[in-house]
Coordinates of C-alpha atoms in Angstrom, one line a residue:
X1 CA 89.7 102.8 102.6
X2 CA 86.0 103.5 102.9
X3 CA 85.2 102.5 98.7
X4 CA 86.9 101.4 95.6
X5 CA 85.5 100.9 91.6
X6 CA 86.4 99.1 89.3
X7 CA 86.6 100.8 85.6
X8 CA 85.8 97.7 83.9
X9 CA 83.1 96.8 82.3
X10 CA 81.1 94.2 83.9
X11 CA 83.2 94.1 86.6
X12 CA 82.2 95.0 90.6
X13 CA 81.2 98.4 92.1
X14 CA 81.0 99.4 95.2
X15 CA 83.1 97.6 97.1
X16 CA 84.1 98.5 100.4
X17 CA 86.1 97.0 102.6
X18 CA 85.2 96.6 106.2
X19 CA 87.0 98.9 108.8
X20 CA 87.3 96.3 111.6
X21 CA 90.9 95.5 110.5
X22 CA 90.1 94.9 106.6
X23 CA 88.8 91.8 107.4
X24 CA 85.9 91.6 104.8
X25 CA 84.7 92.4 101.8
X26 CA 80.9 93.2 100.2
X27 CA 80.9 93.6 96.7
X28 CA 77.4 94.4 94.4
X29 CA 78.4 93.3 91.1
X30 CA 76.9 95.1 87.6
X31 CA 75.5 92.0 86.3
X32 CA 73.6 89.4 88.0
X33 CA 75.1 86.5 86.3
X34 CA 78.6 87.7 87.8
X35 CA 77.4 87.7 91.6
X36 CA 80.0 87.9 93.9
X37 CA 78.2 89.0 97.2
X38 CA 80.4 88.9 100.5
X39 CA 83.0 86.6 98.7
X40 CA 85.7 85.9 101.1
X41 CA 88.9 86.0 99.0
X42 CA 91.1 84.1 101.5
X43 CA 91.5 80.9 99.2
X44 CA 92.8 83.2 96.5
X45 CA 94.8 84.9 98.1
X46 CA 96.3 82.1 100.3
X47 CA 96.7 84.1 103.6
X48 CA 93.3 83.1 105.4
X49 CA 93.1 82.4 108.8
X50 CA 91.2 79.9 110.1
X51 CA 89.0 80.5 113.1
X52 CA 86.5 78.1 115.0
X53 CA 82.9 78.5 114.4
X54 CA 80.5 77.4 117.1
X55 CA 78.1 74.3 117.4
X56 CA 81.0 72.2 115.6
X57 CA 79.8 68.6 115.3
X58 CA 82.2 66.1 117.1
X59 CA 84.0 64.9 113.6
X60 CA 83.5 67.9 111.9
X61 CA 85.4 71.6 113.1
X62 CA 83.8 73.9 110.8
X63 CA 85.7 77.2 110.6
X64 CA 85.0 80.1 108.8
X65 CA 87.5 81.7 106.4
X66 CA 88.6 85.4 107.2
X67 CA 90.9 87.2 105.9
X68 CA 93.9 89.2 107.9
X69 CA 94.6 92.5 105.7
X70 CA 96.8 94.8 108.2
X71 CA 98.1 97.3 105.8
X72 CA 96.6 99.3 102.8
X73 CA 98.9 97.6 101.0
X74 CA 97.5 94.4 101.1
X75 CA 93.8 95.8 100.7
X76 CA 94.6 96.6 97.5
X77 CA 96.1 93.3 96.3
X78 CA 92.6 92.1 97.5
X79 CA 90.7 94.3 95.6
X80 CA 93.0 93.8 92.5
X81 CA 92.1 89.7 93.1
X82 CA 88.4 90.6 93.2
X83 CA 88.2 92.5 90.1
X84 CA 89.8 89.3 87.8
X85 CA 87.8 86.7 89.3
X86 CA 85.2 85.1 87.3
X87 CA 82.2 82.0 87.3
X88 CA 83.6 80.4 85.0
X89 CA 81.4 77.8 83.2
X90 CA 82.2 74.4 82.2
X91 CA 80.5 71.9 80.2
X92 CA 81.5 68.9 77.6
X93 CA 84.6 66.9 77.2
X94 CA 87.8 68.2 78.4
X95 CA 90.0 66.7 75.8
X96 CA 93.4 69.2 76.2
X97 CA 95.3 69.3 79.9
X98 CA 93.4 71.6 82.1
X99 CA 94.3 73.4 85.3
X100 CA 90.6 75.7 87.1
X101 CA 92.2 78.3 89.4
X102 CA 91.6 78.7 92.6
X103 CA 90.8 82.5 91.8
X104 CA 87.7 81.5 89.8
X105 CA 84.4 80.0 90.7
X106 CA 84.1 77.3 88.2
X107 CA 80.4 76.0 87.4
X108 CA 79.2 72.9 85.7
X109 CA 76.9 74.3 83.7
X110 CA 76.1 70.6 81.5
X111 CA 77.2 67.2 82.2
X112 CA 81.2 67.5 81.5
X113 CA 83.6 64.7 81.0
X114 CA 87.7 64.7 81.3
X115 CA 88.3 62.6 78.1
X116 CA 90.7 59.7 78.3
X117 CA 94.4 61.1 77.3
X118 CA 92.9 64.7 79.0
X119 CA 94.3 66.0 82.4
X120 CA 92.1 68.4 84.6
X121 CA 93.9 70.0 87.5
X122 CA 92.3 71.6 90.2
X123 CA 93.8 73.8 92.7
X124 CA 94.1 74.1 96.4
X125 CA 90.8 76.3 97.6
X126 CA 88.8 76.1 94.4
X127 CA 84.9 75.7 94.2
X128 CA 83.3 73.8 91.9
X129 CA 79.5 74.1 92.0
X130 CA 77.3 71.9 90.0
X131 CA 73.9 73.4 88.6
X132 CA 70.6 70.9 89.2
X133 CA 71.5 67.1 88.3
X134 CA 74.7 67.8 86.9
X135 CA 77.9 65.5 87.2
X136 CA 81.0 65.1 86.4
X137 CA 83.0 62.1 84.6
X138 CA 86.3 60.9 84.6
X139 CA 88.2 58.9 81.9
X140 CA 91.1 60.8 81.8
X141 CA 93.1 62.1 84.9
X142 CA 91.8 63.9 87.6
X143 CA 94.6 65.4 90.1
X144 CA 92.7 68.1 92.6
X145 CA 94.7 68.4 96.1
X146 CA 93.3 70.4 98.4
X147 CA 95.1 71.3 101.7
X148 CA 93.8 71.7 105.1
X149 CA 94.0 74.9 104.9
X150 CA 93.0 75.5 101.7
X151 CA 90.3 73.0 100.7
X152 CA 88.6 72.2 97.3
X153 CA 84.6 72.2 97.5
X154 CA 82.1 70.4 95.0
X155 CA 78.8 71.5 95.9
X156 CA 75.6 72.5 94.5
X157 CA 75.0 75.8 93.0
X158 CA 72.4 76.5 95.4
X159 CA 74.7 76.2 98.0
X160 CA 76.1 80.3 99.3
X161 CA 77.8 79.3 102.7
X162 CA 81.2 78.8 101.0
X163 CA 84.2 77.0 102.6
X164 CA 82.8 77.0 106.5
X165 CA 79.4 75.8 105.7
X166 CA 77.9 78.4 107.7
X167 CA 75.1 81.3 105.9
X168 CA 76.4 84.7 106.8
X169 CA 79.7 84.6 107.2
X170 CA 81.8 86.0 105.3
X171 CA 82.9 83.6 102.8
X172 CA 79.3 83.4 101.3
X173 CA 79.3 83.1 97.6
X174 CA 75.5 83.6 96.1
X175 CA 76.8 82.4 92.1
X176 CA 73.1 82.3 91.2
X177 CA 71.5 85.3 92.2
X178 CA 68.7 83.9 94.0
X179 CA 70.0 85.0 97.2
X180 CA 70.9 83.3 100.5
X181 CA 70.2 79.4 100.5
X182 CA 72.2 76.5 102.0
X183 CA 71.7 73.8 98.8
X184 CA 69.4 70.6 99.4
X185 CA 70.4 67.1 99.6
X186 CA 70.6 65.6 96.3
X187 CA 71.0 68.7 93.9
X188 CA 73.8 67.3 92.0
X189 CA 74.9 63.5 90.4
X190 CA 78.1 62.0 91.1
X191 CA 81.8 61.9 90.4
X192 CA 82.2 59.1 88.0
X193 CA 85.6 58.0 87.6
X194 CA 85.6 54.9 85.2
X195 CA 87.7 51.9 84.3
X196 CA 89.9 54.2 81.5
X197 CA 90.5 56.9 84.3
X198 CA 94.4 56.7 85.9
X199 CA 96.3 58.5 88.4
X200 CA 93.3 60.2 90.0
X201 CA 93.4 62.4 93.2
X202 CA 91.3 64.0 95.2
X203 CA 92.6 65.1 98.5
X204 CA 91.7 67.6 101.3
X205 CA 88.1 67.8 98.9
X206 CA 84.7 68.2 100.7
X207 CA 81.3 66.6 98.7
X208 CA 78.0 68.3 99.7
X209 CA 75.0 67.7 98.8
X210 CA 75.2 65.1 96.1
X211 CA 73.9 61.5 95.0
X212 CA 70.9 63.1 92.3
X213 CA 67.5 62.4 92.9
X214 CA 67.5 59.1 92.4
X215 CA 70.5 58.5 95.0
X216 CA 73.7 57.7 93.2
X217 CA 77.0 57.2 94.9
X218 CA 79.0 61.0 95.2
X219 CA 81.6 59.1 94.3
X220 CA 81.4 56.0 91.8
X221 CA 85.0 54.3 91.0
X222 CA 84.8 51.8 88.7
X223 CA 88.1 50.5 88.3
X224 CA 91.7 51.7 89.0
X225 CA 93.3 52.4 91.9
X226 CA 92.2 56.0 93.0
X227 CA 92.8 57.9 95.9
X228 CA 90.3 60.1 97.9
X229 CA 92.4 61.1 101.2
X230 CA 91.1 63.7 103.9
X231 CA 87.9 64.3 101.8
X232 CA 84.6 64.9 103.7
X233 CA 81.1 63.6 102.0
X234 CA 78.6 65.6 103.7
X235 CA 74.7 64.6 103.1
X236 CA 75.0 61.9 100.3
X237 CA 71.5 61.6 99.1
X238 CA 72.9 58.2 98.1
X239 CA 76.0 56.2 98.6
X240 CA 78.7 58.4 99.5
X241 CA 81.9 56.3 97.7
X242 CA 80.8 53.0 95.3
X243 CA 83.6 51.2 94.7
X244 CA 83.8 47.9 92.4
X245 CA 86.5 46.2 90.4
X246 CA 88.7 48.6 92.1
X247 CA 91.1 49.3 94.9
X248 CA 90.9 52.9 96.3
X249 CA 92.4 54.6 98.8
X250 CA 90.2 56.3 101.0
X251 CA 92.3 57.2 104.5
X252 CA 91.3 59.4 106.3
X253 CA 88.5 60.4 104.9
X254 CA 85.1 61.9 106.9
X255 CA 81.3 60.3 106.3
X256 CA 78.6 62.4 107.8
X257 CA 74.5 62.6 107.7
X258 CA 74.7 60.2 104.6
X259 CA 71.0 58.9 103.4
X260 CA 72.1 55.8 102.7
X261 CA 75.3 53.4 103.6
X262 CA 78.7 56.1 103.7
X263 CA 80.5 53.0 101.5
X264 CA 79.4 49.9 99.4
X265 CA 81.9 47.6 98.0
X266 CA 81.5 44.6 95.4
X267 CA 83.4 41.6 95.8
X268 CA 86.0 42.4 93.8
X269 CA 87.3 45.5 95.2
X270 CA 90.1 45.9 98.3
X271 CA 90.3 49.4 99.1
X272 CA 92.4 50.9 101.9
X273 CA 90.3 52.5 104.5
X274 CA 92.5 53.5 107.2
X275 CA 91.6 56.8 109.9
X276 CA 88.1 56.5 108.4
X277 CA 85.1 58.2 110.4
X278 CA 81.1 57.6 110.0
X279 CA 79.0 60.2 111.8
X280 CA 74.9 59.7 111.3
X281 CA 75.1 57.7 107.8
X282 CA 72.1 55.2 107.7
X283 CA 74.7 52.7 107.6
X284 CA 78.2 53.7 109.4
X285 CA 80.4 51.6 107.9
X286 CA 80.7 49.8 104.5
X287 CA 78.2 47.4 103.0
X288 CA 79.6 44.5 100.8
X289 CA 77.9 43.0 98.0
X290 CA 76.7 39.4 98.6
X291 CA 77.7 36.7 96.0
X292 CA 80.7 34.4 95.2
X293 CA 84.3 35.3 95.8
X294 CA 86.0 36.2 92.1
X295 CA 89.3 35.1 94.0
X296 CA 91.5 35.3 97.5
X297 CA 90.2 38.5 99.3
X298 CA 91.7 40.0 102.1
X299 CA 89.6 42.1 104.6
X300 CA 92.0 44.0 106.5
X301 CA 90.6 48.2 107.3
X302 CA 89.6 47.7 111.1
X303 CA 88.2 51.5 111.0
X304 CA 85.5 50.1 108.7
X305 CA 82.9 47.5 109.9
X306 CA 81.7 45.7 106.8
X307 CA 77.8 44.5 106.7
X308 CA 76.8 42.1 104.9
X309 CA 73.9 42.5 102.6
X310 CA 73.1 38.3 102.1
X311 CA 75.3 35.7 101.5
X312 CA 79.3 35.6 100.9
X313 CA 80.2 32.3 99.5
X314 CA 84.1 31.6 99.5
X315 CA 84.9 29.0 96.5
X316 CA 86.6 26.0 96.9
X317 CA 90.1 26.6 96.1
X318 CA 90.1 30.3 97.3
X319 CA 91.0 31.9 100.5
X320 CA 89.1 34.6 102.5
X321 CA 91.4 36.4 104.8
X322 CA 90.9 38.7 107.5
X323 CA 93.1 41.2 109.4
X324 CA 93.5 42.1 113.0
X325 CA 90.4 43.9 114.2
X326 CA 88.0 43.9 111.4
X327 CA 84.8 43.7 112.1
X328 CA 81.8 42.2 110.1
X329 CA 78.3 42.5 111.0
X330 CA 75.1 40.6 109.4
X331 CA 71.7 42.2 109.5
X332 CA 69.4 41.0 112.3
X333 CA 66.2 41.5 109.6
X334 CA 67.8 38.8 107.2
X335 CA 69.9 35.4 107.4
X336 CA 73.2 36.8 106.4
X337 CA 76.1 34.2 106.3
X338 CA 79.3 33.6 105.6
X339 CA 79.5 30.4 103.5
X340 CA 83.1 28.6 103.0
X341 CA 83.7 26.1 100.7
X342 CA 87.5 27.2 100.3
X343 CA 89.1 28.4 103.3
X344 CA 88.7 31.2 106.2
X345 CA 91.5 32.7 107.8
X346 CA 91.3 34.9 110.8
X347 CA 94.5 36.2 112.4
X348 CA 93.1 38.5 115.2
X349 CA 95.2 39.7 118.5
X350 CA 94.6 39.9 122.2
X351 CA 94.7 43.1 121.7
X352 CA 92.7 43.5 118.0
X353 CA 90.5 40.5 118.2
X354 CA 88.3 40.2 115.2
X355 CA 84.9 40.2 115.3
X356 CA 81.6 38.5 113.8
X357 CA 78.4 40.0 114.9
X358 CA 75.2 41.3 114.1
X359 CA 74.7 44.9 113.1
X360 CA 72.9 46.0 116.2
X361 CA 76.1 45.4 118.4
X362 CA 77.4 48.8 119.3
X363 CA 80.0 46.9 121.5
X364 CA 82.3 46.4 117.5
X365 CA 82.7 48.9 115.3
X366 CA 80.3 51.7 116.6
X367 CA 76.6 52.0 116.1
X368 CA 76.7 50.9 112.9
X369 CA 72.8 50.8 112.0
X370 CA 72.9 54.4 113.4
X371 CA 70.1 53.9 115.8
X372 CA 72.1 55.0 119.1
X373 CA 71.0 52.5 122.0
X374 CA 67.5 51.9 120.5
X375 CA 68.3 48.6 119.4
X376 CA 70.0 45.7 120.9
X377 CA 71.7 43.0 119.4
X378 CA 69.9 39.0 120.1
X379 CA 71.4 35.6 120.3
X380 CA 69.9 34.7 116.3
X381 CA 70.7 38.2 115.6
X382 CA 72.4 36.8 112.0
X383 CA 73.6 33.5 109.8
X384 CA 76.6 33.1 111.2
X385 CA 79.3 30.9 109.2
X386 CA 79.2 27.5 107.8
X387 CA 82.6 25.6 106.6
X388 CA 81.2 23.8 104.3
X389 CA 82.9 19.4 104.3
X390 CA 84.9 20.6 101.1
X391 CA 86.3 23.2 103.5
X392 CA 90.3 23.0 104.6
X393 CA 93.1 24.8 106.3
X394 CA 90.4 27.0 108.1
X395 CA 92.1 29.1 111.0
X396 CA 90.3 30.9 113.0
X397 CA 92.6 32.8 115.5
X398 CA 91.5 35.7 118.3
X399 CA 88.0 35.8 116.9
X400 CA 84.6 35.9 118.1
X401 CA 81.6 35.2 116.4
X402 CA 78.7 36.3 118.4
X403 CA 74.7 36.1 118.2
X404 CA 74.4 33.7 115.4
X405 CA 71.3 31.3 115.0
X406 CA 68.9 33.3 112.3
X407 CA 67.5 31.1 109.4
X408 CA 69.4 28.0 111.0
X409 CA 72.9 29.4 110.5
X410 CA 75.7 28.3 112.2
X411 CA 77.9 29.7 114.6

């Protein structure tokens, strides 16, 4: 099949399909606002096959989509796929249950907002590209699972390389007609999902280039208990998740070449953060708010050194608990401490000891401060912790606190 048309009004001509075993397609659409320029079609069609593409980063594979047409048959089914896809534009509140196909590309064109009450589905190998500053809201529910092989993508509307993140392959998607670019960091807002919002999901969902000018979280939870498993947050121009007065799951989930921190957590939040990974975030890890304890807290995700950012005071009458292998790091440039006036509890292992240090100590939980061996950590590297005399029951068990002394803290 050398060339097909389409009849339709509006819709692509001159498509031809490759003859190297069908394998891609390069479409010139009739108007500009419908731009579909070497669109791969394999998370349409849902029979993509997923090959390496080289200079992977350690954390990240990145594999380009191609599809596998062997008969005729099957090039026209692809060609029939082609013709009904649309950018489809969103903006608003979504007030009625919503499902965006996967056979669309669906553009925020204004700020939009699922409404409390309102469903919006997404499905497995969507994109969702956001136009400058844009975001998205969530009151309602929010339910897009991805696979791993057929992801869901937020990303900017700048940004062509499709699902493999790669320019000139050949699931390139150029929605804007300004031809090949890659996006920039901080072209879009944030995913806001809000105190109202319930039974949220977003799994097997990549985040690039997000956090706004003014370096917002990609993700901002505000309440609830939402889960964000196997997603990938990609060059946060701010905070990649912010969680507070929530508890979140987050397993599994990938935090690379983030501006700032990849997490920050308030006080009164206890997410689950197991199988994370932090590649070149300025902080690798999560930061936690300093303040008083609202209550008990437990600190139990060992994949996830938490930094301090001042002082943590534990109330009288409340108990600050912490699992086998966490780690916590103060800041060597500031005083940060641990203060207990209620109780401490650490129940490390021989095997998963837990660990207080300061945040230049590669040695626990990774180069946190993202510096590589540049730094090293000191013996007043931070505040240390202080059991204050209305302190009791403290257990401290398997743990080392190590390079204490800054600002006259105690060990």
């Amino acid at each position: 099949i050398n060339a097909m048309q389409s009849p339709h009004q509006g819709g692509l001509s001159g498509c031809v399909a490759s003859s190297a075993g069908l394998r891609s397609v390069f479409c010139k659409p009739d108007r500009r606002d419908w731009r579909l320029d070497r669109f791969s079609l394999g998370h349409i069609l849902g029979i993509a096959e997923r090959q390496p593409v080289p200079n992977s980063t350690p954390l990240r594979t990145m594999r380009a989509m191609v599809l596998n047409i062997r008969t005729v048959l099957s090039a026209i089914v692809l060609f029939g796929a082609i013709a009904h896809a649309e950018i489809v534009p969103h903006s608003g509140d979504i007030a009625v249950d919503t499902v965006w196909s996967a056979a669309d590309i669906h553009r925020i064109v204004d700020h939009l907002r699922v409404a409390e009450g309102a469903t919006l589905t997404i499905q497995s190998g969507a994109v969702v590209q956001f136009n400058w500053q844009l975001g998205l809201t969530v009151d309602g529910i929010l339910v897009a699972s991805g696979t791993e092989d057929h992801p869901i993508l937020f990303t900017s509307d700048e940004d062509d390389t499709g699902f493999d993140g790669v320019l000139g392959t050949e699931d390139d998607v150029d929605t804007n007609g300004n031809g090949p670019s890659e996006g920039r960091q901080g072209a879009w807002q944030q995913v806001l999902i809000t105190e109202t919002a319930s039974n949220v999901v977003m799994e097997h969902l990549e985040f690039r280039f997000s956090g706004g000018w003014n370096g917002v979280p990609t993700v901002e939870i505000t309440g609830g208990e939402p889960i964000l498993r196997d997603c990938v947050f990609l060059g946060s121009n701010g905070v990649a998740v912010g969680v507070e007065n929530a508890d979140p799951i987050l397993d599994g989930s990938e935090f690379l070449n983030g501006r700032y921190a990849a997490i920050s957590l308030d006080l009164a939040s206890n997410p689950s953060m197991i199988g994370v990974s932090f590649e070149n975030n300025l902080v690798n890890g999560a930061v936690i708010d300093a303040g008083e304890l609202p209550g008990d807290a437990v600190w139990e995700n060992p994949d996830v050194p938490l930094q301090l950012s001042g002082t943590i005071t534990v109330p009288e009458g409340n108990t600050l608990t912490l699992g086998p292998g966490q780690v916590v790091k103060g800041r060597s440039t500031t005083p940060d401490r641990i203060l207990v006036h209620g109780t401490l509890i650490t129940e490390g292992t021989a095997e998963r000891p837990i660990v207080f240090t300061e945040n230049r100590d590669d040695s626990a939980g990774g180069d946190t401060n993202n510096d590589g061996s540049a730094s090293a950590p000191t013996h007043d590297g931070w505040g240390g912790i202080t059991l204050a005399p209305t302190s009791t029951a403290n257990v401290l068990h398997q743990t080392e606190i190590r390079y204490t002394g800054r600002g006259g803290g105690h060990g």
